[in-house]
PDB file of C-alpha atoms in Angstrom:
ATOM      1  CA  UNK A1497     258.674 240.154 260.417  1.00  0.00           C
ATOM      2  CA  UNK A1498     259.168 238.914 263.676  1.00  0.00           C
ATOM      3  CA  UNK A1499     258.637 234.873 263.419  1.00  0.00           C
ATOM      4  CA  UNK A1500     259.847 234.130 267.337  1.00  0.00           C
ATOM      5  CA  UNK A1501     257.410 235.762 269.481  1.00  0.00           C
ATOM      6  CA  UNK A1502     258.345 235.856 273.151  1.00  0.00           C
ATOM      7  CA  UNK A1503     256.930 236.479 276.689  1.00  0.00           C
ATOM      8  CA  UNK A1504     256.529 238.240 279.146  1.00  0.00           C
ATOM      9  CA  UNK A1505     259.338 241.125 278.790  1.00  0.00           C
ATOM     10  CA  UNK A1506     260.395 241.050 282.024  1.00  0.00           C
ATOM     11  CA  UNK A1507     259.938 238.671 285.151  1.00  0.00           C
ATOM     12  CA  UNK A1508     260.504 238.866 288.881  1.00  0.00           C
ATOM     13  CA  UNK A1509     260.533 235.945 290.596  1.00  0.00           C
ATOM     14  CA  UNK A1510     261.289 234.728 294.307  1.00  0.00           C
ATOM     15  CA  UNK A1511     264.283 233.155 295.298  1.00  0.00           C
ATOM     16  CA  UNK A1512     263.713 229.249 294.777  1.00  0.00           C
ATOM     17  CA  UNK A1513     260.560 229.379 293.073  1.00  0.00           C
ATOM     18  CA  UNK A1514     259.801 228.882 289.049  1.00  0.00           C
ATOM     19  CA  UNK A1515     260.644 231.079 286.157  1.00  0.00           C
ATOM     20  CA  UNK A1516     258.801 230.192 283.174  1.00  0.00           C
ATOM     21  CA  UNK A1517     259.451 232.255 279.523  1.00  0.00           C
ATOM     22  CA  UNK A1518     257.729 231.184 276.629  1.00  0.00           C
ATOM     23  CA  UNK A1519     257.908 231.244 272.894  1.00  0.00           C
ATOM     24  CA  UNK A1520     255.808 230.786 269.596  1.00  0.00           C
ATOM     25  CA  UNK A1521     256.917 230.406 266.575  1.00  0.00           C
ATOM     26  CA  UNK A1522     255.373 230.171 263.087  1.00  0.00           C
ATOM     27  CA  UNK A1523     258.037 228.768 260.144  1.00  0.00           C
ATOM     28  CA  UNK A1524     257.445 224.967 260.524  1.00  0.00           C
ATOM     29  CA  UNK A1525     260.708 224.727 258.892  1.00  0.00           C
ATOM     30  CA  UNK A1526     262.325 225.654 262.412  1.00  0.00           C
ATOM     31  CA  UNK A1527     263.637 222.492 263.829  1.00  0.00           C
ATOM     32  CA  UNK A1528     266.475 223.829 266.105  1.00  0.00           C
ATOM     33  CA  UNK A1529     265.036 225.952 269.331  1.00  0.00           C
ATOM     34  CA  UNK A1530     268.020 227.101 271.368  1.00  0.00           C
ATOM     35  CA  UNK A1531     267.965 229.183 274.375  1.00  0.00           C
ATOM     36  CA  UNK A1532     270.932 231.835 275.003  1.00  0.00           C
ATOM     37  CA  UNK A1533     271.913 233.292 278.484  1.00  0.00           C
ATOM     38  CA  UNK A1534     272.752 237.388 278.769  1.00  0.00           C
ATOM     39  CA  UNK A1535     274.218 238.761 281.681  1.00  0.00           C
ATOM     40  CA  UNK A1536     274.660 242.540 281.612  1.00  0.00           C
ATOM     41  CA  UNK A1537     277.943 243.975 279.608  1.00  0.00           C
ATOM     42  CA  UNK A1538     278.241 240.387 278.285  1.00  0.00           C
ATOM     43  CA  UNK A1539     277.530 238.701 275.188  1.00  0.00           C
ATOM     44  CA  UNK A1540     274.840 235.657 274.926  1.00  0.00           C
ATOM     45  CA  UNK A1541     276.011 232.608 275.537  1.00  0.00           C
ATOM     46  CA  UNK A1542     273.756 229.272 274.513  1.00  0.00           C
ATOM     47  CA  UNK A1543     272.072 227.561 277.675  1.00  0.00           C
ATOM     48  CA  UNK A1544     269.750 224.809 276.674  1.00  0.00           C
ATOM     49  CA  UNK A1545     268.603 223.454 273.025  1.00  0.00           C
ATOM     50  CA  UNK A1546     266.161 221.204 271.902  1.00  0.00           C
ATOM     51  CA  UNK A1547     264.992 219.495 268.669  1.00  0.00           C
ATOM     52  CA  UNK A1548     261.639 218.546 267.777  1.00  0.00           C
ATOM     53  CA  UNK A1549     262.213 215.120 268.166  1.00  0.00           C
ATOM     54  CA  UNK A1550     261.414 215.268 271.879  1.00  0.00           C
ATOM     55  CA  UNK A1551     259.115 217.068 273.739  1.00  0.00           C
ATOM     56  CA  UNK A1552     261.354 217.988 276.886  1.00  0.00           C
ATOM     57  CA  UNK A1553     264.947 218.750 277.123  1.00  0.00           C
ATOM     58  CA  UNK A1554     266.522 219.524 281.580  1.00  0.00           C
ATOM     59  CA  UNK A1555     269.657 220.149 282.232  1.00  0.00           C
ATOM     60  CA  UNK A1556     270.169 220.852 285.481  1.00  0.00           C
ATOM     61  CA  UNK A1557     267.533 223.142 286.885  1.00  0.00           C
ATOM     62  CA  UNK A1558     266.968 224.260 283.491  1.00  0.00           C
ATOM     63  CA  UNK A1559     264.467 223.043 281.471  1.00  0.00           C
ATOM     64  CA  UNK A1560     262.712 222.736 278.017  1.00  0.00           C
ATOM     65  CA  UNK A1561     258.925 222.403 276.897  1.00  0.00           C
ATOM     66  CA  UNK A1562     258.385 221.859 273.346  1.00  0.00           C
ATOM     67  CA  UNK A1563     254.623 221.461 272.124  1.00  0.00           C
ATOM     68  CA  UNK A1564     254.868 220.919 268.021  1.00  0.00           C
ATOM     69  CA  UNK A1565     251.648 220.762 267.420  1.00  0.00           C
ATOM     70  CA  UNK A1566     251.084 224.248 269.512  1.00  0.00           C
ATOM     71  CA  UNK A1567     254.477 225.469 267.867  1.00  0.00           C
ATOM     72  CA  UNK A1568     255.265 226.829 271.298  1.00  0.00           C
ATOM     73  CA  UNK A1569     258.098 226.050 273.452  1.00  0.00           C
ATOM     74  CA  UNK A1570     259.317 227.073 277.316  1.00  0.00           C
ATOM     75  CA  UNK A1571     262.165 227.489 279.352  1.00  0.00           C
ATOM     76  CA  UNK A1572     261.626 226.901 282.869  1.00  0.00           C
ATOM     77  CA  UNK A1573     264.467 227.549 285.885  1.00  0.00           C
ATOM     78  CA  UNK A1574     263.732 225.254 288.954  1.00  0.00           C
ATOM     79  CA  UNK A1575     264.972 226.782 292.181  1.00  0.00           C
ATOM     80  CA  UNK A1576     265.617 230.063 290.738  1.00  0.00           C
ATOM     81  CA  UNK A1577     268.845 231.909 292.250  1.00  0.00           C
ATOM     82  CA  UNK A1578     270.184 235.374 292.192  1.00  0.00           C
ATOM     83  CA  UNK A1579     273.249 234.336 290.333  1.00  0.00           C
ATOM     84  CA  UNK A1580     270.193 233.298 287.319  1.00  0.00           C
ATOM     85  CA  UNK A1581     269.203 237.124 287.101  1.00  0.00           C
ATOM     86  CA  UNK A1582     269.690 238.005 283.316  1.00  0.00           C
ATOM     87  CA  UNK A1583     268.291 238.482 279.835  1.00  0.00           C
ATOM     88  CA  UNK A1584     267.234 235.380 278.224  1.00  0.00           C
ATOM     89  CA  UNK A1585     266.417 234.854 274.825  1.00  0.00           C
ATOM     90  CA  UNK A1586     264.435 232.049 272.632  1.00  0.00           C
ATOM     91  CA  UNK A1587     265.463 231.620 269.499  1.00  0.00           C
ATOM     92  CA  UNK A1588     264.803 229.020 266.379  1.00  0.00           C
ATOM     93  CA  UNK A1589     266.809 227.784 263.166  1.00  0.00           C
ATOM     94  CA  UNK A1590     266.258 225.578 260.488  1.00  0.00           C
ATOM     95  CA  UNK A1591     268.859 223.036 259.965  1.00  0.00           C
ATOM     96  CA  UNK A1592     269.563 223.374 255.844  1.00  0.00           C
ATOM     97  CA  UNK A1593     270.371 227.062 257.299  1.00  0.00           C
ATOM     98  CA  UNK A1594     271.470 227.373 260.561  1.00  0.00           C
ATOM     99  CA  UNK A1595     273.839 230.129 260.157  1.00  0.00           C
ATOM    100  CA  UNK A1596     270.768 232.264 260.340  1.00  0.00           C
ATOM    101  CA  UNK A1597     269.101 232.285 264.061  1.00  0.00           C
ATOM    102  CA  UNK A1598     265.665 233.676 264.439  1.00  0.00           C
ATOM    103  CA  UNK A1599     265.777 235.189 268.093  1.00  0.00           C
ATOM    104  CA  UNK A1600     262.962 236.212 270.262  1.00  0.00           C
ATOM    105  CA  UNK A1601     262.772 239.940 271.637  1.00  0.00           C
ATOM    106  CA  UNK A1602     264.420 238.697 275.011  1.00  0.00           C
ATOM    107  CA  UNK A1603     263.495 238.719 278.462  1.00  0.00           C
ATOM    108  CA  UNK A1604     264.960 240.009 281.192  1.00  0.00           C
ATOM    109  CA  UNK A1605     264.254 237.941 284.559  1.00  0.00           C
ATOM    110  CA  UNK A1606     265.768 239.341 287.714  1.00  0.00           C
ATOM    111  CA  UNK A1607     265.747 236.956 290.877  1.00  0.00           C
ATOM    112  CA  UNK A1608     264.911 238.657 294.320  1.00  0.00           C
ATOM    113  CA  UNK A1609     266.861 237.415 297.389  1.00  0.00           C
TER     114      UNK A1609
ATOM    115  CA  UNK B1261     292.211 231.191 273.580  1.00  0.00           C
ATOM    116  CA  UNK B1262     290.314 234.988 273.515  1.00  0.00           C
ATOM    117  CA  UNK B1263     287.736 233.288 271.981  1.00  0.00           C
ATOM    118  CA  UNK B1264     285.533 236.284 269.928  1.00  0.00           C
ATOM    119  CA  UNK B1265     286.923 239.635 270.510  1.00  0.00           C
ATOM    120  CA  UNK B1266     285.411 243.032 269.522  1.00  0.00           C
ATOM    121  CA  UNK B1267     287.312 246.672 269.462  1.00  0.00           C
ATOM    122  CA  UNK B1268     286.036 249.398 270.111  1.00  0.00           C
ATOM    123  CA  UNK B1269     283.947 248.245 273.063  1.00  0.00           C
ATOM    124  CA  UNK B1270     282.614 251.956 273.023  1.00  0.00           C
ATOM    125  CA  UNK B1271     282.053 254.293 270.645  1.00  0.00           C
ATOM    126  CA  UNK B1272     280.365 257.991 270.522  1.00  0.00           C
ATOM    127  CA  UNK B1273     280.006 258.914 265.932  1.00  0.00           C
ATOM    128  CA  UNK B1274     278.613 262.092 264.998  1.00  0.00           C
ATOM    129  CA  UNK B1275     275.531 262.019 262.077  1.00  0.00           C
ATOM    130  CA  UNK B1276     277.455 261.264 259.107  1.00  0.00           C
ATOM    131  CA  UNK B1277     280.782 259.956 260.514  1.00  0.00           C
ATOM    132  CA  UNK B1278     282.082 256.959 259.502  1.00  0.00           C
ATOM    133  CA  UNK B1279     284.086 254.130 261.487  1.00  0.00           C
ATOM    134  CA  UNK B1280     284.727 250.118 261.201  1.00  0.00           C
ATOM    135  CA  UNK B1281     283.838 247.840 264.046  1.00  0.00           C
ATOM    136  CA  UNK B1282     286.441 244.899 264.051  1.00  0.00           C
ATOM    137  CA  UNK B1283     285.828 241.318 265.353  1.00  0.00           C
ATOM    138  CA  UNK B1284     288.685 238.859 265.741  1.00  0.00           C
ATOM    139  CA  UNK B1285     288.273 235.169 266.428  1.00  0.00           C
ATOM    140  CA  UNK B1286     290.752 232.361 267.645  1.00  0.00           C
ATOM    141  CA  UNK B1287     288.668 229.304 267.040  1.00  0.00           C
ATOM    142  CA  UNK B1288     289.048 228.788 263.613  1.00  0.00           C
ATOM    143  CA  UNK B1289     285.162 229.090 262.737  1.00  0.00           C
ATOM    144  CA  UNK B1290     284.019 229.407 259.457  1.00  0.00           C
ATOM    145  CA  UNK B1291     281.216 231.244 260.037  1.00  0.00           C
ATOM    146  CA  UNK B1292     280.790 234.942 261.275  1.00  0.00           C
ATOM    147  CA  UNK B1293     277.991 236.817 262.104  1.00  0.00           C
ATOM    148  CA  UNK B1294     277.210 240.329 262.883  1.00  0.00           C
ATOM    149  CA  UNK B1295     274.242 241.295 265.074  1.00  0.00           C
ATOM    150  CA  UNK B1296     272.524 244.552 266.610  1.00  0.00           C
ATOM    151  CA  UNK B1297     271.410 244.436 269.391  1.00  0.00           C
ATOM    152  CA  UNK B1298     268.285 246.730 270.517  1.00  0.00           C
ATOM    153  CA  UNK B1299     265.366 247.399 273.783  1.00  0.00           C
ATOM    154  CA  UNK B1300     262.432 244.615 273.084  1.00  0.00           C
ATOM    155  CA  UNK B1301     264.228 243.825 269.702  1.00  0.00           C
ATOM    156  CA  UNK B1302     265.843 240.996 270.427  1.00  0.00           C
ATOM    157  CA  UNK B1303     269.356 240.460 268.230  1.00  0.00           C
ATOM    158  CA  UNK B1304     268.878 241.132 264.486  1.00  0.00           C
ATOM    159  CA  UNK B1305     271.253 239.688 261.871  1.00  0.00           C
ATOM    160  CA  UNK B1306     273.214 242.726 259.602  1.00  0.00           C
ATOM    161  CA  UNK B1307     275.829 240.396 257.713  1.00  0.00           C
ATOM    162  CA  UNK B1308     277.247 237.212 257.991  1.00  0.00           C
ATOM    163  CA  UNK B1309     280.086 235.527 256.208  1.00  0.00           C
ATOM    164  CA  UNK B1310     280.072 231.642 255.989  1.00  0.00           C
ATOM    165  CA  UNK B1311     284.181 231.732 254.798  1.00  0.00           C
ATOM    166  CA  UNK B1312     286.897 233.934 254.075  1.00  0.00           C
ATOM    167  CA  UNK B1313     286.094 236.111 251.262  1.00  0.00           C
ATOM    168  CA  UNK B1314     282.907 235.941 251.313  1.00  0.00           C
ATOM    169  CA  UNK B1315     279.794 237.896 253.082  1.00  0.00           C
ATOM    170  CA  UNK B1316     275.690 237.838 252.791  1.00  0.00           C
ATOM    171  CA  UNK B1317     273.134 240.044 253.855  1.00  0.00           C
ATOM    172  CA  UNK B1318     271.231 239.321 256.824  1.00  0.00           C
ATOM    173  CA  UNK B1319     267.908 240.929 258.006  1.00  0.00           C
ATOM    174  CA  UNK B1320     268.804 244.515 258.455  1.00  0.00           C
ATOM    175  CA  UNK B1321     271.870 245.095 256.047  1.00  0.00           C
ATOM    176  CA  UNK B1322     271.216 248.755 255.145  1.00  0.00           C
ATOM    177  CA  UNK B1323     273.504 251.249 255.939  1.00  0.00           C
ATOM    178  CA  UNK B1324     276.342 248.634 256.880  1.00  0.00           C
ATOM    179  CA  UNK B1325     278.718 247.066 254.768  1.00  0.00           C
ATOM    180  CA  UNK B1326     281.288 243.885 255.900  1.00  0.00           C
ATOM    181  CA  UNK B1327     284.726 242.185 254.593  1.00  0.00           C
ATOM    182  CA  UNK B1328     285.734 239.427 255.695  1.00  0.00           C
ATOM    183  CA  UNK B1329     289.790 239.519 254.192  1.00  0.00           C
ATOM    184  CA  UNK B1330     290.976 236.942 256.698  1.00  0.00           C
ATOM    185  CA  UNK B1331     289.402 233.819 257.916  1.00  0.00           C
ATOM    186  CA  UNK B1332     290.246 235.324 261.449  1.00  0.00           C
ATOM    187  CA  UNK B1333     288.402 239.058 260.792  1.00  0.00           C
ATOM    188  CA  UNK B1334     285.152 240.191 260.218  1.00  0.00           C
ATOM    189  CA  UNK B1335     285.013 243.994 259.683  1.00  0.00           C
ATOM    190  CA  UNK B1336     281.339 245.715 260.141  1.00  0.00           C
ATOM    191  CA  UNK B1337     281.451 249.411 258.538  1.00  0.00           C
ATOM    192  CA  UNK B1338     279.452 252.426 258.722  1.00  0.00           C
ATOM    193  CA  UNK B1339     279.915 254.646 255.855  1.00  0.00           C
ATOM    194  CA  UNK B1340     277.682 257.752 257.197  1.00  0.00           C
ATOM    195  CA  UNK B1341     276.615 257.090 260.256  1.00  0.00           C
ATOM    196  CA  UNK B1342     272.916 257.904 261.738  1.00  0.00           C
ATOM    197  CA  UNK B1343     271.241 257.957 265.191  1.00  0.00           C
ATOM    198  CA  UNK B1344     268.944 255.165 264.151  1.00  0.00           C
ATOM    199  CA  UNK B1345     272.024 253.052 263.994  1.00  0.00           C
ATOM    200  CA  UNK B1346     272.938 253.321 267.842  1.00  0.00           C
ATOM    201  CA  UNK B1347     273.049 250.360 269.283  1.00  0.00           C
ATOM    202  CA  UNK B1348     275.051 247.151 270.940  1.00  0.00           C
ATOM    203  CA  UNK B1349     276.739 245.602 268.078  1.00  0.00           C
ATOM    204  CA  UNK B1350     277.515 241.939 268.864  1.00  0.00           C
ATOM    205  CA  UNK B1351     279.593 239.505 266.604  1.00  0.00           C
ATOM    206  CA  UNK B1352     279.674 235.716 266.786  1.00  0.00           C
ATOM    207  CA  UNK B1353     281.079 232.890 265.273  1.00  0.00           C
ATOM    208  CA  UNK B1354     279.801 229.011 264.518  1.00  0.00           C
ATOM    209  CA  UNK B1355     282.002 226.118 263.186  1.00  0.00           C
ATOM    210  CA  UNK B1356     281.257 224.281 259.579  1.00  0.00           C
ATOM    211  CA  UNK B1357     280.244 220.809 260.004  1.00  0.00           C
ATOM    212  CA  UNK B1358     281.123 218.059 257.724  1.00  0.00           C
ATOM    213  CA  UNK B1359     278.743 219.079 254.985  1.00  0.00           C
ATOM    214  CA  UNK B1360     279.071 222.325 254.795  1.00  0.00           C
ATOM    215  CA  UNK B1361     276.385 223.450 256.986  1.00  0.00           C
ATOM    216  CA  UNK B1362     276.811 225.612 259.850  1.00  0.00           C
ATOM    217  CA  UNK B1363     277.167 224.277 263.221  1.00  0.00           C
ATOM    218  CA  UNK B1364     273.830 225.600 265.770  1.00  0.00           C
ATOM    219  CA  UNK B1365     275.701 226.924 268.272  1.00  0.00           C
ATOM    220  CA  UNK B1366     276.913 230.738 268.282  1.00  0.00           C
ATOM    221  CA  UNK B1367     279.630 232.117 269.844  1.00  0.00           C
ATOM    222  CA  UNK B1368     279.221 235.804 270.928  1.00  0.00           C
ATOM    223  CA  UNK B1369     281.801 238.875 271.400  1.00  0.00           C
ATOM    224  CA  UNK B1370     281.090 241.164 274.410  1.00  0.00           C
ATOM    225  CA  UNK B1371     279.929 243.837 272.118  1.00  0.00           C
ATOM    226  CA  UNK B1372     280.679 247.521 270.922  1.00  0.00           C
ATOM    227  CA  UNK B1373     277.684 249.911 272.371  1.00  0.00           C
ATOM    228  CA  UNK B1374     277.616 252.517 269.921  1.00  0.00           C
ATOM    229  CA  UNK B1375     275.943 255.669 270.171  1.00  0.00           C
ATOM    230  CA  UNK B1376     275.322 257.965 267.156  1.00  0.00           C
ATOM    231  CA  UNK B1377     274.596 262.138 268.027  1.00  0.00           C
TER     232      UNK B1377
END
């Protein structure tokens, strides 16, 4: 049962312009939404995370959207670069048990020069 | 510091071989975590062990079986192995917070790509 639902697959986008993934989810018990980074031959590697406390998390040019109400959430890349070309995937937790991640089916965003 | 480690980091298994993936950590995590890794699947939890000695099913725990002997090692096995089980195997680690629970943060090998024939 797939309770992180992600999209689109896959995403080309210019060189400095937006990349936007989103994610649903449907446990209301989630209250940890972390996004992980995958470069090819690599392992994922956390990149942003937010709580439900707030509704937007940036570090950097990377950013979080978190609608509660919606039970959606987005990660957006300002000024998108080559060097951001990878797989990335959404994933939520509940905190009494967050040894066990719930992650999204990925998506794999490729930059173009 | 190596951080999560993984050996093999390839491996080609005949139907009904058998072999043991190994994952060795250097951060002193309690927690370990085995995932597989598959096209549009995203990662899916086989076993984890929250301390030495001790292991739990995850989401897709059949036809695997873990030990976790030192706090260090987390050994993935496949008695008899079968093409639906090729895949990118990925291990990870997380810290115990005061508490008990689990820290949120994973910590990720570079993964064993396994293919079964």
């Amino acid at each position: 049962q797939q309770q992180v639902k992600q999209s689109p697959q896959s995403l080309i986008v210019q060189k400095g312009g937006i990349s936007i993934i989103n994610c649903a989810y449907e446990n209301t018990a989630f209250d940890y939404f972390p996004w992980y980074q995958q470069f090819p031959g690599k392992g994922p590697a956390l990149l942003i995370a937010i709580r439900p406390d707030v509704s937007e998390k940036k570090e950097g040019r990377f950013t979080i959207s978190f609608n509660k109400s919606a039970k959606q959430f987005s990660l957006h890349i300002m000024d998108s670069q080559p060097g951001d070309s990878a797989t990335y995937f959404c994933a939520a937790t509940p905190y009494s048990s967050a040894s066990k991640i719930i992650f999204g089916s990925g998506t794999r965003l490729s930059i173009r020069p | 510091n190596a951080g999560v480690t993984q050996t093999p980091k390839f491996r080609v298994l005949k139907t009904g071989q058998s072999m043991t993936l190994l994952c060795a950590q250097d951060m002193n995590h309690e927690y370990m975590y085995w995932y597989r890794q598959d096209p549009g699947m995203g990662l899916r939890l086989i076993h984890y062990s929250v301390g030495e000695g001790t292991t739990a099913k995850g989401e897709v725990p059949d036809g695997y079986n873990v030990s976790r002997l030192k706090k260090q090692n987390f050994l993935l096995g496949l008695e008899s192995a079968a093409p639906s089980q090729t895949s990118v195997y990925f291990c990870a680690t997380s810290e115990r917070l005061t508490g008990g629970l689990s820290s949120y943060e994973q910590y990720f090998g570079p993964g064993t790509r396994l293919t079964v024939t």
